[in-house]
mmCIF file of C-alpha atoms in Angstrom:
data_model
loop_
_atom_site.group_PDB
_atom_site.id
_atom_site.type_symbol
_atom_site.label_atom_id
_atom_site.label_comp_id
_atom_site.label_asym_id
_atom_site.label_seq_id
_atom_site.Cartn_x
_atom_site.Cartn_y
_atom_site.Cartn_z
ATOM 1 C CA MET A 28 158.627 203.210 52.214
ATOM 2 C CA ILE A 29 155.512 204.489 50.714
ATOM 3 C CA VAL A 30 153.209 201.322 51.693
ATOM 4 C CA ASP A 31 154.421 201.805 55.367
ATOM 5 C CA SER A 32 153.865 205.664 55.555
ATOM 6 C CA LEU A 33 150.341 205.141 54.119
ATOM 7 C CA ASN A 34 149.594 202.125 56.402
ATOM 8 C CA ALA A 35 151.087 204.410 59.442
ATOM 9 C CA LEU A 36 148.620 207.297 58.501
ATOM 10 C CA LEU A 37 145.450 204.976 58.018
ATOM 11 C CA ARG A 38 146.215 203.227 61.328
ATOM 12 C CA ALA A 39 146.130 206.505 63.088
ATOM 13 C CA LEU A 40 143.160 207.559 61.528
ATOM 14 C CA VAL A 41 141.260 204.191 62.095
ATOM 15 C CA SER A 42 142.671 204.055 65.812
ATOM 16 C CA GLY A 43 141.709 207.685 66.628
ATOM 17 C CA PHE A 44 138.156 206.936 65.081
ATOM 18 C CA ALA A 45 137.619 203.825 67.111
ATOM 19 C CA ALA A 46 138.854 205.931 70.323
ATOM 20 C CA LEU A 47 136.156 208.285 69.882
ATOM 21 C CA PHE A 48 133.526 205.474 70.439
ATOM 22 C CA ALA A 49 135.595 203.222 72.620
ATOM 23 C CA ALA A 50 132.889 204.036 75.652
ATOM 24 C CA TYR A 51 129.933 202.370 73.442
ATOM 25 C CA ASP A 52 129.288 199.079 71.671
ATOM 26 C CA PRO A 53 131.522 198.238 68.829
ATOM 27 C CA LEU A 54 128.502 198.296 66.608
ATOM 28 C CA VAL A 55 127.894 202.093 67.120
ATOM 29 C CA GLY A 56 131.303 203.193 65.834
ATOM 30 C CA LEU A 57 130.963 200.423 63.195
ATOM 31 C CA SER A 58 127.740 201.984 62.060
ATOM 32 C CA VAL A 59 128.913 205.478 61.955
ATOM 33 C CA ALA A 60 132.059 204.507 59.696
ATOM 34 C CA SER A 61 129.621 202.348 57.608
ATOM 35 C CA VAL A 62 127.277 205.125 56.740
ATOM 36 C CA ALA A 63 130.463 207.538 56.118
ATOM 37 C CA ILE A 64 131.943 205.002 53.645
ATOM 38 C CA GLY A 65 128.507 204.495 52.076
ATOM 39 C CA LEU A 66 128.316 208.193 51.342
ATOM 40 C CA GLY A 67 131.819 207.957 49.877
ATOM 41 C CA MET A 68 130.786 205.138 47.629
ATOM 42 C CA LEU A 69 128.000 207.039 46.407
ATOM 43 C CA TRP A 70 130.416 210.054 45.610
ATOM 44 C CA VAL A 71 132.881 207.749 43.612
ATOM 45 C CA VAL A 72 129.847 206.081 41.541
ATOM 46 C CA GLY A 73 128.517 209.529 40.765
ATOM 47 C CA ARG A 74 131.915 210.790 39.475
ATOM 48 C CA THR A 75 133.214 207.676 37.736
ATOM 49 C CA SER A 76 130.113 206.422 35.947
ATOM 50 C CA ASP A 77 128.038 207.415 33.031
ATOM 51 C CA GLN A 78 124.771 208.204 35.186
ATOM 52 C CA GLN A 79 122.548 208.750 31.881
ATOM 53 C CA ALA A 80 123.504 205.504 30.520
ATOM 54 C CA ILE A 81 122.958 203.795 33.852
ATOM 55 C CA SER A 82 119.522 205.473 34.051
ATOM 56 C CA ARG A 83 118.567 204.355 30.663
ATOM 57 C CA ALA A 84 119.685 200.705 31.267
ATOM 58 C CA LYS A 85 117.251 200.554 34.360
ATOM 59 C CA LYS A 86 114.580 201.936 32.337
ATOM 60 C CA ARG A 87 114.927 199.509 29.716
ATOM 61 C CA MET A 88 115.172 196.644 32.211
ATOM 62 C CA GLN A 89 111.903 197.754 33.708
ATOM 63 C CA ALA A 90 110.400 198.006 30.196
ATOM 64 C CA ARG A 91 111.372 194.296 29.385
ATOM 65 C CA LEU A 92 109.992 193.062 32.964
ATOM 66 C CA LEU A 93 106.489 194.936 31.768
ATOM 67 C CA GLU A 94 106.925 192.974 28.336
ATOM 68 C CA MET A 95 107.237 189.782 30.294
ATOM 69 C CA ARG A 96 104.156 190.443 32.269
ATOM 70 C CA LEU A 97 102.105 191.356 29.104
ATOM 71 C CA TYR A 98 103.354 188.441 26.983
ATOM 72 C CA GLN A 99 103.256 185.644 29.761
ATOM 73 C CA ASP A 100 100.870 183.875 27.587
ATOM 74 C CA GLU A 101 102.748 184.339 24.473
ATOM 75 C CA PRO A 102 105.846 181.892 24.734
ATOM 76 C CA VAL A 103 107.686 183.295 21.827
ATOM 77 C CA LEU A 104 107.240 186.923 22.779
ATOM 78 C CA LEU A 105 107.942 186.157 26.303
ATOM 79 C CA LEU A 106 111.226 184.349 25.330
ATOM 80 C CA ARG A 107 112.391 187.237 23.297
ATOM 81 C CA ALA A 108 111.612 189.835 26.264
ATOM 82 C CA GLN A 109 113.541 187.435 28.551
ATOM 83 C CA GLY A 110 116.650 187.556 26.091
ATOM 84 C CA HIS A 111 116.224 191.404 25.899
ATOM 85 C CA LEU A 112 116.148 191.809 29.777
ATOM 86 C CA LEU A 113 119.512 189.663 29.763
ATOM 87 C CA VAL A 114 120.874 191.748 27.366
ATOM 88 C CA GLU A 115 119.912 195.085 29.331
ATOM 89 C CA ASN A 116 121.407 193.584 32.490
ATOM 90 C CA PHE A 117 124.824 193.029 30.879
ATOM 91 C CA ARG A 118 124.752 196.647 29.822
ATOM 92 C CA TYR A 119 123.918 197.803 33.253
ATOM 93 C CA VAL A 120 126.812 195.767 34.884
ATOM 94 C CA ARG A 121 129.160 197.023 32.283
ATOM 95 C CA HIS A 122 128.295 200.728 33.103
ATOM 96 C CA MET A 123 128.556 199.930 36.883
ATOM 97 C CA LEU A 124 131.972 198.173 36.500
ATOM 98 C CA ARG A 125 134.173 201.222 36.189
ATOM 99 C CA PRO A 126 133.301 202.652 39.615
ATOM 100 C CA ALA A 127 133.562 199.256 40.932
ATOM 101 C CA LEU A 128 137.060 199.096 39.693
ATOM 102 C CA PHE A 129 137.752 202.596 41.336
ATOM 103 C CA LEU A 130 136.300 201.398 44.694
ATOM 104 C CA ALA A 131 138.075 197.859 44.572
ATOM 105 C CA LEU A 132 141.811 198.983 45.766
ATOM 106 C CA PRO A 133 140.561 201.386 48.522
ATOM 107 C CA MET A 134 138.039 199.035 49.748
ATOM 108 C CA VAL A 135 140.556 196.164 50.190
ATOM 109 C CA VAL A 136 143.098 198.472 51.848
ATOM 110 C CA LEU A 137 140.671 199.787 54.312
ATOM 111 C CA TYR A 138 139.520 196.162 55.057
ATOM 112 C CA GLY A 139 142.814 195.302 56.896
ATOM 113 C CA HIS A 140 142.737 198.563 59.035
ATOM 114 C CA PHE A 141 139.122 197.824 59.999
ATOM 115 C CA ASP A 142 139.520 194.122 60.613
ATOM 116 C CA ALA A 143 142.333 195.187 63.097
ATOM 117 C CA VAL A 144 139.802 196.819 65.401
ATOM 118 C CA TYR A 145 136.559 195.125 64.424
ATOM 119 C CA GLY A 146 137.606 191.859 63.433
ATOM 120 C CA ARG A 147 139.994 191.090 66.097
ATOM 121 C CA ARG A 148 140.319 191.858 69.908
ATOM 122 C CA PRO A 149 143.492 192.462 71.988
ATOM 123 C CA LEU A 150 144.601 189.926 74.422
ATOM 124 C CA ARG A 151 143.442 189.875 77.982
ATOM 125 C CA VAL A 152 145.816 189.442 81.269
ATOM 126 C CA GLY A 153 146.481 185.949 81.884
ATOM 127 C CA GLU A 154 145.307 184.769 78.053
ATOM 128 C CA THR A 155 147.444 182.763 76.020
ATOM 129 C CA ALA A 156 147.810 182.617 72.207
ATOM 130 C CA LEU A 157 150.114 181.201 69.456
ATOM 131 C CA LEU A 158 152.912 183.165 67.694
ATOM 132 C CA ALA A 159 153.975 181.691 64.540
ATOM 133 C CA ALA A 160 156.946 182.512 62.470
ATOM 134 C CA ASN A 161 156.474 181.606 58.851
ATOM 135 C CA THR A 162 159.663 180.320 57.731
ATOM 136 C CA ALA A 163 161.867 177.484 56.308
ATOM 137 C CA LEU A 164 164.374 177.570 59.271
ATOM 138 C CA GLY A 165 164.242 175.000 61.824
ATOM 139 C CA GLY A 166 163.151 175.591 65.531
ATOM 140 C CA ASP A 167 166.829 175.360 66.664
ATOM 141 C CA ASP A 168 167.864 178.045 64.317
ATOM 142 C CA ILE A 169 165.436 180.837 65.697
ATOM 143 C CA SER A 170 164.388 181.861 69.196
ATOM 144 C CA LEU A 171 161.769 183.996 70.602
ATOM 145 C CA SER A 172 162.357 186.025 73.823
ATOM 146 C CA GLY A 173 159.527 187.902 75.814
ATOM 147 C CA SER A 174 159.463 190.553 78.720
ATOM 148 C CA GLU A 175 157.773 190.953 82.183
ATOM 149 C CA ALA A 176 154.670 191.871 80.204
ATOM 150 C CA ILE A 177 154.459 189.090 77.763
ATOM 151 C CA LEU A 178 155.920 185.593 78.220
ATOM 152 C CA VAL A 179 157.019 182.817 75.959
ATOM 153 C CA ASP A 180 155.114 179.867 77.386
ATOM 154 C CA SER A 181 156.442 176.935 75.531
ATOM 155 C CA ASP A 182 159.212 175.529 73.588
ATOM 156 C CA SER A 183 159.343 175.985 69.993
ATOM 157 C CA VAL A 184 157.413 173.486 67.575
ATOM 158 C CA ARG A 185 158.213 173.098 64.041
ATOM 159 C CA SER A 186 155.318 172.359 61.607
ATOM 160 C CA ALA A 187 157.037 171.403 58.400
ATOM 161 C CA ALA A 188 153.544 171.149 56.573
ATOM 162 C CA ALA A 189 152.402 174.670 57.326
ATOM 163 C CA GLY A 190 156.221 176.087 57.015
ATOM 164 C CA GLN A 191 156.076 177.504 60.492
ATOM 165 C CA VAL A 192 157.683 177.540 63.875
ATOM 166 C CA VAL A 193 155.254 178.175 66.699
ATOM 167 C CA TRP A 194 155.307 179.222 70.296
ATOM 168 C CA ARG A 195 152.806 179.702 72.783
ATOM 169 C CA ILE A 196 152.747 183.022 74.697
ATOM 170 C CA ARG A 197 151.146 184.543 77.793
ATOM 171 C CA THR A 198 150.235 187.936 78.910
ATOM 172 C CA GLU A 199 151.045 189.122 82.439
ATOM 173 C CA ALA A 200 150.061 192.913 82.304
ATOM 174 C CA GLU A 201 147.886 195.252 80.450
ATOM 175 C CA GLY A 202 149.459 197.456 77.584
ATOM 176 C CA PRO A 203 151.465 197.375 74.635
ATOM 177 C CA ALA A 204 154.697 194.954 74.375
ATOM 178 C CA SER A 205 156.680 193.206 72.146
ATOM 179 C CA LEU A 206 158.403 189.977 71.442
ATOM 180 C CA ALA A 207 161.943 189.573 69.822
ATOM 181 C CA LEU A 208 162.414 186.727 67.213
ATOM 182 C CA GLN A 209 166.229 186.033 66.974
ATOM 183 C CA THR A 210 167.277 184.744 63.384
ATOM 184 C CA PRO A 211 170.537 184.104 61.843
ATOM 185 C CA GLU A 212 170.058 187.448 59.961
ATOM 186 C CA GLY A 213 168.959 189.396 62.728
ATOM 187 C CA GLU A 214 166.155 190.170 65.025
ATOM 188 C CA ILE A 215 162.474 190.918 64.264
ATOM 189 C CA LEU A 216 160.319 192.714 66.839
ATOM 190 C CA LYS A 217 156.454 191.880 67.019
ATOM 191 C CA SER A 218 154.366 193.954 68.858
ATOM 192 C CA VAL A 219 151.583 192.658 71.324
ATOM 193 C CA LEU A 220 148.700 194.483 72.833
ATOM 194 C CA THR A 221 146.829 193.460 76.112
ATOM 195 C CA THR A 222 143.860 195.423 77.166
ATOM 196 C CA GLU A 223 139.978 195.045 77.774
ATOM 197 C CA GLU A 224 139.271 198.048 75.625
ATOM 198 C CA LEU A 225 138.411 198.347 72.025
ATOM 199 C CA ALA A 226 141.725 199.038 70.089
ATOM 200 C CA TYR A 227 143.705 198.196 66.989
ATOM 201 C CA VAL A 228 145.726 195.135 66.856
ATOM 202 C CA SER A 229 148.444 194.217 64.677
ATOM 203 C CA GLN A 230 147.930 190.498 63.894
ATOM 204 C CA THR A 231 150.797 190.004 61.245
ATOM 205 C CA ARG A 232 154.270 191.596 60.562
ATOM 206 C CA THR A 233 155.530 190.661 56.955
ATOM 207 C CA ALA A 234 158.379 191.470 54.848
ATOM 208 C CA SER A 235 156.271 191.541 51.631
ATOM 209 C CA TRP A 236 154.918 195.155 50.593
ATOM 210 C CA TRP A 237 152.084 193.949 48.721
ATOM 211 C CA GLN A 238 150.889 191.826 51.972
ATOM 212 C CA ARG A 239 151.390 194.884 54.073
ATOM 213 C CA LEU A 240 149.257 196.939 51.585
ATOM 214 C CA LEU A 241 146.536 194.586 51.002
ATOM 215 C CA LEU A 242 146.511 192.123 54.143
ATOM 216 C CA SER A 243 148.601 193.287 56.869
ATOM 217 C CA SER A 244 148.461 196.929 57.863
ATOM 218 C CA GLY A 245 149.673 197.083 61.548
ATOM 219 C CA GLU A 246 153.454 197.336 61.313
ATOM 220 C CA SER A 247 156.659 198.223 58.916
ATOM 221 C CA GLY A 248 158.353 195.595 56.913
ATOM 222 C CA TYR A 249 161.833 194.274 57.550
ATOM 223 C CA ASP A 250 164.624 193.023 55.195
ATOM 224 C CA LEU A 251 165.380 189.388 56.663
ATOM 225 C CA GLY A 252 164.412 187.112 53.847
ATOM 226 C CA SER A 253 164.563 183.974 55.966
ATOM 227 C CA VAL A 254 161.217 184.771 57.650
ATOM 228 C CA ALA A 255 158.386 185.757 55.449
ATOM 229 C CA SER A 256 156.111 186.847 58.356
ATOM 230 C CA VAL A 257 155.261 186.451 62.114
ATOM 231 C CA GLU A 258 151.884 186.434 63.108
ATOM 232 C CA ILE A 259 149.685 186.281 66.644
ATOM 233 C CA GLY A 260 146.626 184.331 66.800
ATOM 234 C CA TYR A 261 144.487 187.126 68.367
ATOM 235 C CA PRO A 262 141.030 185.953 69.217
ATOM 236 C CA ALA A 263 138.083 186.802 66.663
ATOM 237 C CA ARG A 264 135.756 189.559 67.519
ATOM 238 C CA GLU A 265 131.957 189.149 66.622
ATOM 239 C CA ILE A 266 129.764 192.329 66.872
ATOM 240 C CA GLY A 267 126.062 192.168 67.274
ATOM 241 C CA VAL A 268 122.846 193.561 68.615
ATOM 242 C CA ALA A 269 120.114 191.554 70.894
ATOM 243 C CA GLY A 270 122.183 188.527 71.109
ATOM 244 C CA TRP A 271 122.849 188.282 67.294
ATOM 245 C CA GLU A 272 126.520 188.512 66.664
ATOM 246 C CA THR A 273 128.301 187.694 63.488
ATOM 247 C CA HIS A 274 131.381 189.170 61.671
ATOM 248 C CA TRP A 275 131.830 192.927 61.245
ATOM 249 C CA VAL A 276 131.756 192.872 57.293
ATOM 250 C CA VAL A 277 128.186 191.669 57.572
ATOM 251 C CA TRP A 278 127.186 194.767 59.470
ATOM 252 C CA PHE A 279 129.319 196.723 57.324
ATOM 253 C CA LEU A 280 127.802 195.784 53.900
ATOM 254 C CA LEU A 281 124.319 195.851 55.429
ATOM 255 C CA ILE A 282 124.664 199.581 57.022
ATOM 256 C CA SER A 283 126.912 200.933 54.042
ATOM 257 C CA LEU A 284 124.536 199.558 51.067
ATOM 258 C CA VAL A 285 121.195 200.609 52.769
ATOM 259 C CA SER A 286 122.664 203.907 53.699
ATOM 260 C CA ALA A 287 123.764 204.534 49.854
ATOM 261 C CA PHE A 288 120.513 203.379 48.596
ATOM 262 C CA LEU A 289 118.445 205.573 50.877
ATOM 263 C CA LEU A 290 120.628 208.678 50.229
ATOM 264 C CA LYS A 291 121.151 208.055 46.405
ATOM 265 C CA GLY A 292 118.288 210.495 45.631
ATOM 266 C CA ARG A 293 119.280 213.217 47.880
ATOM 267 C CA PHE A 294 122.769 213.263 46.190
ATOM 268 C CA GLY A 295 121.553 212.887 42.850
ATOM 269 C CA VAL A 296 123.250 209.574 42.182
ATOM 270 C CA VAL A 297 121.756 206.676 39.939
ATOM 271 C CA LEU A 298 122.462 203.172 40.966
#
């Protein structure tokens, strides 16, 4: 399927990129990727927007701001300048809407792949996690089996409110492994990764093509309708410097937007 082929390609690219910076703090690789994507955003804005119209809108906004300073003692003129400024703001946003639409889908797709590296970390040897099957089946209708590297550490627990059947799993050895979920319709394999290194983890395997495109990017789909998805609760990874850690998206937005604004003049793009 096209979605699975696209995800396999992007996973290979993101995994390869992460491997280049595996010896450094995760923020190093994320910073390089953020600058590169910031430049890509500049290119898209330059190609898909009316640069002259954006420039005119910005100049008009500056003019209206000057009017407000000049007429700050004239309530009627000040109110009119504020109204004109609001209109120019709407015009600016309208001109920026087209490149934003072009960027929306690629950024959403890339989010899932980068989150698989920088938003979650693999399990460690001896660590436990929960595996949840989102299904209407009961705990007696499905079963989960592991291997020497990854053990099923509990009986199944049915959560009717969440529509899930949940097991606790425990890692016994480093490296990739898999769990087998047996259903009345057949078997679903779910990958599990145990390592101390920075690596791509697949949190969810799902039957839905649009969820694989937008939300889950690690594994291919399957044709068993009784189980909507199978997911592992990998620990969250926070990235930071000097003791200040936060979600990777905060760093990504900060670095990519700052780099885009700093380099917009060199690339001749008006933002």
